[in-house]
Amino acid sequence: MTDNQTLRGRLVDCDTHLYVAPDRFDDAFGAFGRRFQAIHDRTFGFQDVLSRERPVVDSSNVWKVKDWDTAGGYDFDDRMRHVDLMGIDRQILFPDGVVSKVLNSEILGSAEAASAYNRFALEWARPSGGRLRPTSVLRLQDADVIDRAQELAADGAHSFMVHCARPPGGLSPADERWDRLWSIMADAGIPLLLHSGADEGFLDKAWTSGTTLDSGPAMGAEGGPFALAMSHLSPQIFVSSLVLGGVLERHPGLRVGVLEFLASWVGPLGELLDHSERFYYEVRPRRLPLRPSEYLRRQVRVTPFFWEPIGEYVDRYGLADCYVFSSDYPHEEGGADPVQRLLKSIAGRPAGLAEQLFVTNGKALCPDLA
């Protein structure tokens, strides 16, 4: 039987966040630092997050102390101590929501700010020896995106986070003009990551505005049940383009992560793509050697929320290789006991499913380092 102790020290955590403390804005965003401070203060109001009193974090509360109440969000030494307390071997770190939104925007100076942040995050995490792996923001809308990708790969980037609300550069992700980028990533072992917030602008706010559906910002678990239930649509279209457009066949080393968009959609998507492909290939030659769901199984990974019934998903659709653990640390929506909750959701299934969910599947996005 797999339990917390069996997994302890081996957890592969595929979605966490790196906070940038206000006194590091200039370091993290370069010349854009002062402007980011103004954006931050307009969004949240002035917050003196560094001088607030914080509880002592130990094994009894490390999963419960969240957001700015824990220095583990932004302080390297605290972060390393906390991942040890949690029993985590390695984790992927994303920029926080407003940072991600600004760095992917068209605001003057945002491209340079993204480059500065990428350097800052990699340097911040470097002493961890690969246990902390910040993702690098890759702006697909920029004309020099290929050059940026090559530079980031040479600098030791662990993964690329991209925006998925619109066709990148006005092209399908399956357009062969993107093949050079996918090849760079596949050859370097750099996964392509779509994280909650990367769908910003996809869902017209008129669908919810002025109604009881309008429960908050439309991202992650914070936008109410409608926004959460629809959040997968943008990454689903992006991934479907990669699958049916042959990208994952042409680049079998490319791994794709879809993070904090729920996990309930991936099984039905595999079934839907298989049925759709089968219908069309009854009347025209088959172009791909594998079924679409087989590409999902081989190359796509998704993070469930801690409350999702993963065992039921696997019972219905298979695709056990696709599901990966995440804590969303230090965000509240990551839950206070995510490992135990997810273990409970797969109770009664083969013991190997827990090993897949918490360890081996996640290594597609956070692999062993040479």
GROMACS .gro file of C-alpha atoms in nm:
model
  370
    1MET     CA    1   0.000   0.000   0.000
    2THR     CA    2   0.130   0.344  -0.093
    3ASP     CA    3   0.096   0.612   0.176
    4ASN     CA    4   0.246   0.948   0.271
    5GLN     CA    5   0.553   0.789   0.424
    6THR     CA    6   0.621   0.571   0.121
    7LEU     CA    7   0.614   0.881  -0.100
    8ARG     CA    8   0.799   1.108   0.137
    9GLY     CA    9   1.107   1.267  -0.016
   10ARG     CA   10   1.009   1.152  -0.367
   11LEU     CA   11   0.713   1.376  -0.455
   12VAL     CA   12   0.738   1.550  -0.793
   13ASP     CA   13   0.538   1.871  -0.762
   14CYS     CA   14   0.443   2.010  -1.102
   15ASP     CA   15   0.278   2.338  -1.006
   16THR     CA   16   0.397   2.581  -0.740
   17HIS     CA   17   0.465   2.954  -0.742
   18LEU     CA   18   0.752   3.191  -0.687
   19TYR     CA   19   0.648   3.518  -0.526
   20VAL     CA   20   0.858   3.828  -0.585
   21ALA     CA   21   0.887   4.040  -0.273
   22PRO     CA   22   0.851   4.418  -0.327
   23ASP     CA   23   1.214   4.480  -0.234
   24ARG     CA   24   1.317   4.257  -0.528
   25PHE     CA   25   1.102   4.417  -0.800
   26ASP     CA   26   1.400   4.595  -0.956
   27ASP     CA   27   1.605   4.275  -0.948
   28ALA     CA   28   1.322   4.070  -1.098
   29PHE     CA   29   1.191   4.311  -1.362
   30GLY     CA   30   1.484   4.539  -1.438
   31ALA     CA   31   1.392   4.886  -1.559
   32PHE     CA   32   1.026   4.781  -1.545
   33GLY     CA   33   1.045   4.737  -1.167
   34ARG     CA   34   0.901   5.076  -1.068
   35ARG     CA   35   0.621   5.041  -1.319
   36PHE     CA   36   0.541   4.695  -1.190
   37GLN     CA   37   0.525   4.837  -0.838
   38ALA     CA   38   0.258   5.082  -0.956
   39ILE     CA   39   0.062   4.804  -1.130
   40HIS     CA   40   0.091   4.584  -0.821
   41ASP     CA   41  -0.030   4.859  -0.588
   42ARG     CA   42  -0.324   4.948  -0.815
   43THR     CA   43  -0.425   4.583  -0.827
   44PHE     CA   44  -0.387   4.487  -0.460
   45GLY     CA   45  -0.340   4.816  -0.277
   46PHE     CA   46  -0.022   4.884  -0.085
   47GLN     CA   47   0.081   4.576   0.113
   48ASP     CA   48   0.365   4.572   0.362
   49VAL     CA   49   0.415   4.200   0.321
   50LEU     CA   50   0.771   4.182   0.450
   51SER     CA   51   0.717   4.324   0.798
   52ARG     CA   52   0.404   4.127   0.890
   53GLU     CA   53   0.421   3.874   1.169
   54ARG     CA   54   0.433   3.515   1.052
   55PRO     CA   55   0.372   3.188   1.231
   56VAL     CA   56   0.661   2.950   1.283
   57VAL     CA   57   0.637   2.688   1.008
   58ASP     CA   58   0.704   2.328   1.102
   59SER     CA   59   0.583   1.982   1.003
   60SER     CA   60   0.247   2.040   1.172
   61ASN     CA   61   0.144   2.339   0.960
   62VAL     CA   62   0.368   2.353   0.653
   63TRP     CA   63   0.078   2.257   0.424
   64LYS     CA   64  -0.155   2.509   0.591
   65VAL     CA   65   0.038   2.836   0.608
   66LYS     CA   66  -0.015   3.002   0.270
   67ASP     CA   67   0.040   3.308   0.053
   68TRP     CA   68   0.234   3.594   0.217
   69ASP     CA   69   0.191   3.437   0.561
   70THR     CA   70   0.481   3.211   0.469
   71ALA     CA   71   0.822   3.338   0.362
   72GLY     CA   72   0.857   3.016   0.161
   73GLY     CA   73   0.686   3.188  -0.127
   74TYR     CA   74   0.978   3.423  -0.189
   75ASP     CA   75   1.272   3.338   0.040
   76PHE     CA   76   1.505   3.068  -0.092
   77ASP     CA   77   1.618   2.926   0.242
   78ASP     CA   78   1.262   2.903   0.372
   79ARG     CA   79   1.145   2.744   0.049
   80MET     CA   80   1.407   2.470   0.071
   81ARG     CA   81   1.321   2.403   0.434
   82HIS     CA   82   0.952   2.380   0.347
   83VAL     CA   83   0.992   2.141   0.054
   84ASP     CA   84   1.192   1.915   0.285
   85LEU     CA   85   0.915   1.929   0.545
   86MET     CA   86   0.661   1.844   0.276
   87GLY     CA   87   0.863   1.550   0.149
   88ILE     CA   88   0.899   1.701  -0.199
   89ASP     CA   89   1.194   1.600  -0.413
   90ARG     CA   90   1.154   1.865  -0.684
   91GLN     CA   91   0.901   2.122  -0.802
   92ILE     CA   92   0.818   2.354  -1.089
   93LEU     CA   93   0.776   2.722  -0.996
   94PHE     CA   94   0.551   2.957  -1.194
   95PRO     CA   95   0.535   3.333  -1.166
   96ASP     CA   96   0.238   3.450  -0.963
   97GLY     CA   97  -0.080   3.558  -1.141
   98VAL     CA   98  -0.030   3.933  -1.184
   99VAL     CA   99   0.337   3.879  -1.277
  100SER     CA  100   0.243   3.627  -1.544
  101LYS     CA  101  -0.028   3.855  -1.681
  102VAL     CA  102   0.205   4.155  -1.708
  103LEU     CA  103   0.497   3.962  -1.857
  104ASN     CA  104   0.275   3.820  -2.132
  105SER     CA  105   0.109   4.155  -2.205
  106GLU     CA  106   0.164   4.419  -2.471
  107ILE     CA  107   0.256   4.685  -2.213
  108LEU     CA  108   0.560   4.880  -2.324
  109GLY     CA  109   0.865   4.722  -2.163
  110SER     CA  110   0.694   4.394  -2.075
  111ALA     CA  111   0.913   4.189  -2.311
  112GLU     CA  112   1.228   4.321  -2.145
  113ALA     CA  113   1.068   4.261  -1.804
  114ALA     CA  114   1.002   3.899  -1.902
  115SER     CA  115   1.369   3.853  -1.994
  116ALA     CA  116   1.476   4.006  -1.663
  117TYR     CA  117   1.236   3.784  -1.469
  118ASN     CA  118   1.359   3.470  -1.644
  119ARG     CA  119   1.717   3.549  -1.547
  120PHE     CA  120   1.617   3.640  -1.192
  121ALA     CA  121   1.413   3.321  -1.135
  122LEU     CA  122   1.682   3.088  -1.269
  123GLU     CA  123   1.947   3.257  -1.056
  124TRP     CA  124   1.723   3.255  -0.746
  125ALA     CA  125   1.672   2.879  -0.775
  126ARG     CA  126   2.022   2.780  -0.890
  127PRO     CA  127   2.156   2.690  -0.541
  128SER     CA  128   1.885   2.421  -0.511
  129GLY     CA  129   2.077   2.200  -0.754
  130GLY     CA  130   1.770   2.142  -0.967
  131ARG     CA  131   1.518   2.075  -0.693
  132LEU     CA  132   1.351   2.412  -0.757
  133ARG     CA  133   1.282   2.464  -1.127
  134PRO     CA  134   1.129   2.797  -1.225
  135THR     CA  135   0.961   2.803  -1.561
  136SER     CA  136   1.068   3.067  -1.812
  137VAL     CA  137   0.812   3.295  -1.974
  138LEU     CA  138   0.823   3.259  -2.353
  139ARG     CA  139   0.625   3.522  -2.541
  140LEU     CA  140   0.504   3.356  -2.860
  141GLN     CA  141   0.380   3.689  -2.996
  142ASP     CA  142   0.731   3.834  -3.024
  143ALA     CA  143   0.910   3.831  -3.359
  144ASP     CA  144   1.234   3.712  -3.196
  145VAL     CA  145   1.074   3.424  -3.006
  146ILE     CA  146   1.297   3.159  -3.167
  147ASP     CA  147   1.614   3.348  -3.074
  148ARG     CA  148   1.481   3.397  -2.720
  149ALA     CA  149   1.407   3.026  -2.691
  150GLN     CA  150   1.759   2.935  -2.800
  151GLU     CA  151   1.909   3.181  -2.552
  152LEU     CA  152   1.694   3.048  -2.268
  153ALA     CA  153   1.783   2.689  -2.354
  154ALA     CA  154   2.153   2.781  -2.349
  155ASP     CA  155   2.104   2.951  -2.010
  156GLY     CA  156   1.963   2.632  -1.862
  157ALA     CA  157   1.587   2.694  -1.878
  158HIS     CA  158   1.386   2.408  -1.731
  159SER     CA  159   1.056   2.470  -1.912
  160PHE     CA  160   0.871   2.732  -2.116
  161MET     CA  161   0.539   2.882  -2.007
  162VAL     CA  162   0.332   3.017  -2.298
  163HIS     CA  163   0.004   3.198  -2.351
  164CYS     CA  164  -0.269   2.988  -2.512
  165ALA     CA  165  -0.574   3.216  -2.545
  166ARG     CA  166  -0.501   3.302  -2.909
  167PRO     CA  167  -0.325   3.128  -3.198
  168PRO     CA  168   0.044   3.201  -3.136
  169GLY     CA  169   0.167   3.469  -3.371
  170GLY     CA  170  -0.163   3.440  -3.556
  171LEU     CA  171  -0.076   3.083  -3.660
  172SER     CA  172  -0.193   2.740  -3.556
  173PRO     CA  173   0.048   2.572  -3.312
  174ALA     CA  174   0.057   2.295  -3.575
  175ASP     CA  175   0.180   2.529  -3.849
  176GLU     CA  176   0.518   2.403  -3.964
  177ARG     CA  177   0.662   2.751  -3.915
  178TRP     CA  178   0.655   2.668  -3.542
  179ASP     CA  179   0.844   2.341  -3.589
  180ARG     CA  180   1.181   2.501  -3.525
  181LEU     CA  181   1.063   2.606  -3.177
  182TRP     CA  182   0.915   2.266  -3.096
  183SER     CA  183   1.239   2.106  -3.216
  184ILE     CA  184   1.451   2.330  -2.990
  185MET     CA  185   1.236   2.234  -2.694
  186ALA     CA  186   1.223   1.863  -2.771
  187ASP     CA  187   1.598   1.841  -2.831
  188ALA     CA  188   1.676   2.026  -2.507
  189GLY     CA  189   1.416   1.838  -2.301
  190ILE     CA  190   1.229   2.160  -2.227
  191PRO     CA  191   0.855   2.101  -2.169
  192LEU     CA  192   0.584   2.333  -2.301
  193LEU     CA  193   0.364   2.448  -2.011
  194LEU     CA  194   0.015   2.598  -2.017
  195HIS     CA  195  -0.078   2.730  -1.675
  196SER     CA  196  -0.396   2.886  -1.539
  197GLY     CA  197  -0.395   3.249  -1.645
  198ALA     CA  198  -0.239   3.166  -1.983
  199ASP     CA  199  -0.597   3.155  -2.113
  200GLU     CA  200  -0.649   3.523  -2.025
  201GLY     CA  201  -0.875   3.682  -2.287
  202PHE     CA  202  -1.010   3.357  -2.434
  203LEU     CA  203  -1.349   3.358  -2.261
  204ASP     CA  204  -1.549   3.673  -2.333
  205LYS     CA  205  -1.647   3.828  -1.999
  206ALA     CA  206  -1.992   3.905  -2.142
  207TRP     CA  207  -2.080   3.539  -2.079
  208THR     CA  208  -2.081   3.612  -1.705
  209SER     CA  209  -2.086   3.990  -1.655
  210GLY     CA  210  -2.375   4.119  -1.445
  211THR     CA  211  -2.498   3.771  -1.355
  212THR     CA  212  -2.459   3.534  -1.063
  213LEU     CA  213  -2.195   3.357  -1.274
  214ASP     CA  214  -1.959   3.652  -1.224
  215SER     CA  215  -1.785   3.534  -0.909
  216GLY     CA  216  -1.445   3.691  -0.946
  217PRO     CA  217  -1.138   3.695  -1.169
  218ALA     CA  218  -1.164   3.422  -1.433
  219MET     CA  219  -0.861   3.214  -1.349
  220GLY     CA  220  -0.786   2.901  -1.151
  221ALA     CA  221  -1.016   2.819  -0.864
  222GLU     CA  222  -1.087   3.186  -0.798
  223GLY     CA  223  -1.336   3.263  -1.073
  224GLY     CA  224  -1.637   3.068  -0.952
  225PRO     CA  225  -1.776   2.739  -1.082
  226PHE     CA  226  -1.852   2.863  -1.434
  227ALA     CA  227  -1.504   3.005  -1.496
  228LEU     CA  228  -1.344   2.696  -1.344
  229ALA     CA  229  -1.555   2.453  -1.548
  230MET     CA  230  -1.479   2.640  -1.872
  231SER     CA  231  -1.113   2.711  -1.798
  232HIS     CA  232  -0.985   2.405  -1.988
  233LEU     CA  233  -1.129   2.516  -2.324
  234SER     CA  234  -0.834   2.727  -2.435
  235PRO     CA  235  -0.559   2.475  -2.348
  236GLN     CA  236  -0.777   2.196  -2.487
  237ILE     CA  237  -0.784   2.368  -2.826
  238PHE     CA  238  -0.409   2.428  -2.812
  239VAL     CA  239  -0.335   2.065  -2.723
  240SER     CA  240  -0.581   1.931  -2.983
  241SER     CA  241  -0.400   2.136  -3.248
  242LEU     CA  242  -0.068   1.982  -3.144
  243VAL     CA  243  -0.214   1.631  -3.155
  244LEU     CA  244  -0.423   1.635  -3.473
  245GLY     CA  245  -0.180   1.869  -3.649
  246GLY     CA  246   0.099   1.614  -3.613
  247VAL     CA  247   0.328   1.818  -3.387
  248LEU     CA  248   0.355   1.544  -3.125
  249GLU     CA  249   0.422   1.288  -3.397
  250ARG     CA  250   0.693   1.505  -3.558
  251HIS     CA  251   0.845   1.585  -3.217
  252PRO     CA  252   0.806   1.278  -2.996
  253GLY     CA  253   1.041   1.430  -2.739
  254LEU     CA  254   0.815   1.732  -2.680
  255ARG     CA  255   0.629   1.715  -2.349
  256VAL     CA  256   0.326   1.931  -2.273
  257GLY     CA  257   0.192   2.022  -1.929
  258VAL     CA  258  -0.155   2.166  -1.868
  259LEU     CA  259  -0.162   2.293  -1.513
  260GLU     CA  260  -0.441   2.417  -1.286
  261PHE     CA  261  -0.716   2.381  -1.546
  262LEU     CA  262  -0.878   2.077  -1.380
  263ALA     CA  263  -0.800   1.724  -1.500
  264SER     CA  264  -1.151   1.599  -1.576
  265TRP     CA  265  -1.134   1.705  -1.941
  266VAL     CA  266  -0.838   1.500  -2.064
  267GLY     CA  267  -1.013   1.161  -2.071
  268PRO     CA  268  -1.318   1.286  -2.262
  269LEU     CA  269  -1.087   1.476  -2.498
  270GLY     CA  270  -0.897   1.158  -2.582
  271GLU     CA  271  -1.226   0.981  -2.655
  272LEU     CA  272  -1.357   1.274  -2.859
  273LEU     CA  273  -1.042   1.305  -3.071
  274ASP     CA  274  -1.029   0.929  -3.129
  275HIS     CA  275  -1.392   0.923  -3.248
  276SER     CA  276  -1.349   1.233  -3.466
  277GLU     CA  277  -1.032   1.102  -3.627
  278ARG     CA  278  -1.186   0.760  -3.687
  279PHE     CA  279  -1.484   0.914  -3.868
  280TYR     CA  280  -1.273   1.124  -4.104
  281TYR     CA  281  -1.019   0.854  -4.177
  282GLU     CA  282  -1.294   0.625  -4.300
  283VAL     CA  283  -1.311   0.852  -4.605
  284ARG     CA  284  -0.950   0.968  -4.643
  285PRO     CA  285  -0.602   0.826  -4.575
  286ARG     CA  286  -0.482   0.820  -4.216
  287ARG     CA  287  -0.206   1.072  -4.152
  288LEU     CA  288  -0.092   0.979  -3.800
  289PRO     CA  289   0.032   0.634  -3.698
  290LEU     CA  290  -0.111   0.656  -3.344
  291ARG     CA  291  -0.458   0.731  -3.214
  292PRO     CA  292  -0.491   1.084  -3.069
  293SER     CA  293  -0.541   0.947  -2.718
  294GLU     CA  294  -0.208   0.766  -2.749
  295TYR     CA  295  -0.030   1.097  -2.807
  296LEU     CA  296  -0.202   1.235  -2.497
  297ARG     CA  297  -0.085   0.934  -2.297
  298ARG     CA  298   0.270   0.961  -2.427
  299GLN     CA  299   0.332   1.335  -2.418
  300VAL     CA  300   0.066   1.533  -2.226
  301ARG     CA  301   0.043   1.573  -1.848
  302VAL     CA  302  -0.231   1.749  -1.648
  303THR     CA  303  -0.259   1.848  -1.281
  304PRO     CA  304  -0.578   1.772  -1.091
  305PHE     CA  305  -0.702   1.979  -0.802
  306PHE     CA  306  -0.668   1.788  -0.475
  307TRP     CA  307  -1.045   1.729  -0.459
  308GLU     CA  308  -1.083   1.563  -0.801
  309PRO     CA  309  -1.173   1.189  -0.818
  310ILE     CA  310  -0.872   1.069  -1.013
  311GLY     CA  311  -0.954   0.703  -0.959
  312GLU     CA  312  -1.290   0.751  -1.129
  313TYR     CA  313  -1.127   0.927  -1.424
  314VAL     CA  314  -0.886   0.639  -1.472
  315ASP     CA  315  -1.166   0.384  -1.438
  316ARG     CA  316  -1.364   0.556  -1.712
  317TYR     CA  317  -1.098   0.659  -1.960
  318GLY     CA  318  -0.764   0.507  -1.868
  319LEU     CA  319  -0.484   0.756  -1.947
  320ALA     CA  320  -0.330   0.697  -1.603
  321ASP     CA  321   0.000   0.828  -1.743
  322CYS     CA  322  -0.146   1.178  -1.787
  323TYR     CA  323  -0.215   1.278  -1.426
  324VAL     CA  324   0.055   1.448  -1.218
  325PHE     CA  325   0.066   1.581  -0.863
  326SER     CA  326   0.080   1.950  -0.775
  327SER     CA  327   0.058   2.143  -0.449
  328ASP     CA  328   0.004   2.493  -0.595
  329TYR     CA  329   0.218   2.611  -0.303
  330PRO     CA  330   0.185   2.868  -0.155
  331HIS     CA  331  -0.166   2.927  -0.299
  332GLU     CA  332  -0.469   2.853  -0.083
  333GLU     CA  333  -0.641   2.644  -0.352
  334GLY     CA  334  -0.366   2.384  -0.319
  335GLY     CA  335  -0.537   2.256  -0.004
  336ALA     CA  336  -0.414   2.169   0.344
  337ASP     CA  337  -0.360   1.796   0.285
  338PRO     CA  338  -0.339   1.738  -0.092
  339VAL     CA  339  -0.135   1.417  -0.082
  340GLN     CA  340  -0.374   1.237   0.149
  341ARG     CA  341  -0.680   1.366  -0.038
  342LEU     CA  342  -0.549   1.242  -0.372
  343LEU     CA  343  -0.443   0.910  -0.221
  344LYS     CA  344  -0.798   0.869  -0.093
  345SER     CA  345  -0.934   0.939  -0.443
  346ILE     CA  346  -0.740   0.644  -0.589
  347ALA     CA  347  -0.802   0.400  -0.302
  348GLY     CA  348  -0.876   0.048  -0.421
  349ARG     CA  349  -0.684   0.092  -0.747
  350PRO     CA  350  -0.353  -0.080  -0.822
  351ALA     CA  351  -0.069   0.049  -0.604
  352GLY     CA  352   0.123   0.154  -0.914
  353LEU     CA  353  -0.127   0.434  -0.978
  354ALA     CA  354  -0.003   0.627  -0.674
  355GLU     CA  355   0.357   0.591  -0.789
  356GLN     CA  356   0.256   0.727  -1.130
  357LEU     CA  357   0.052   1.018  -0.996
  358PHE     CA  358   0.300   1.141  -0.737
  359VAL     CA  359   0.636   1.046  -0.887
  360THR     CA  360   0.691   0.895  -1.230
  361ASN     CA  361   0.435   1.082  -1.443
  362GLY     CA  362   0.561   1.419  -1.323
  363LYS     CA  363   0.913   1.339  -1.439
  364ALA     CA  364   0.794   1.403  -1.794
  365LEU     CA  365   0.775   1.771  -1.696
  366CYS     CA  366   1.039   1.771  -1.425
  367PRO     CA  367   1.288   1.504  -1.535
  368ASP     CA  368   1.591   1.361  -1.363
  369LEU     CA  369   1.894   1.580  -1.434
  370ALA     CA  370   2.207   1.435  -1.586
   0.00000   0.00000   0.00000
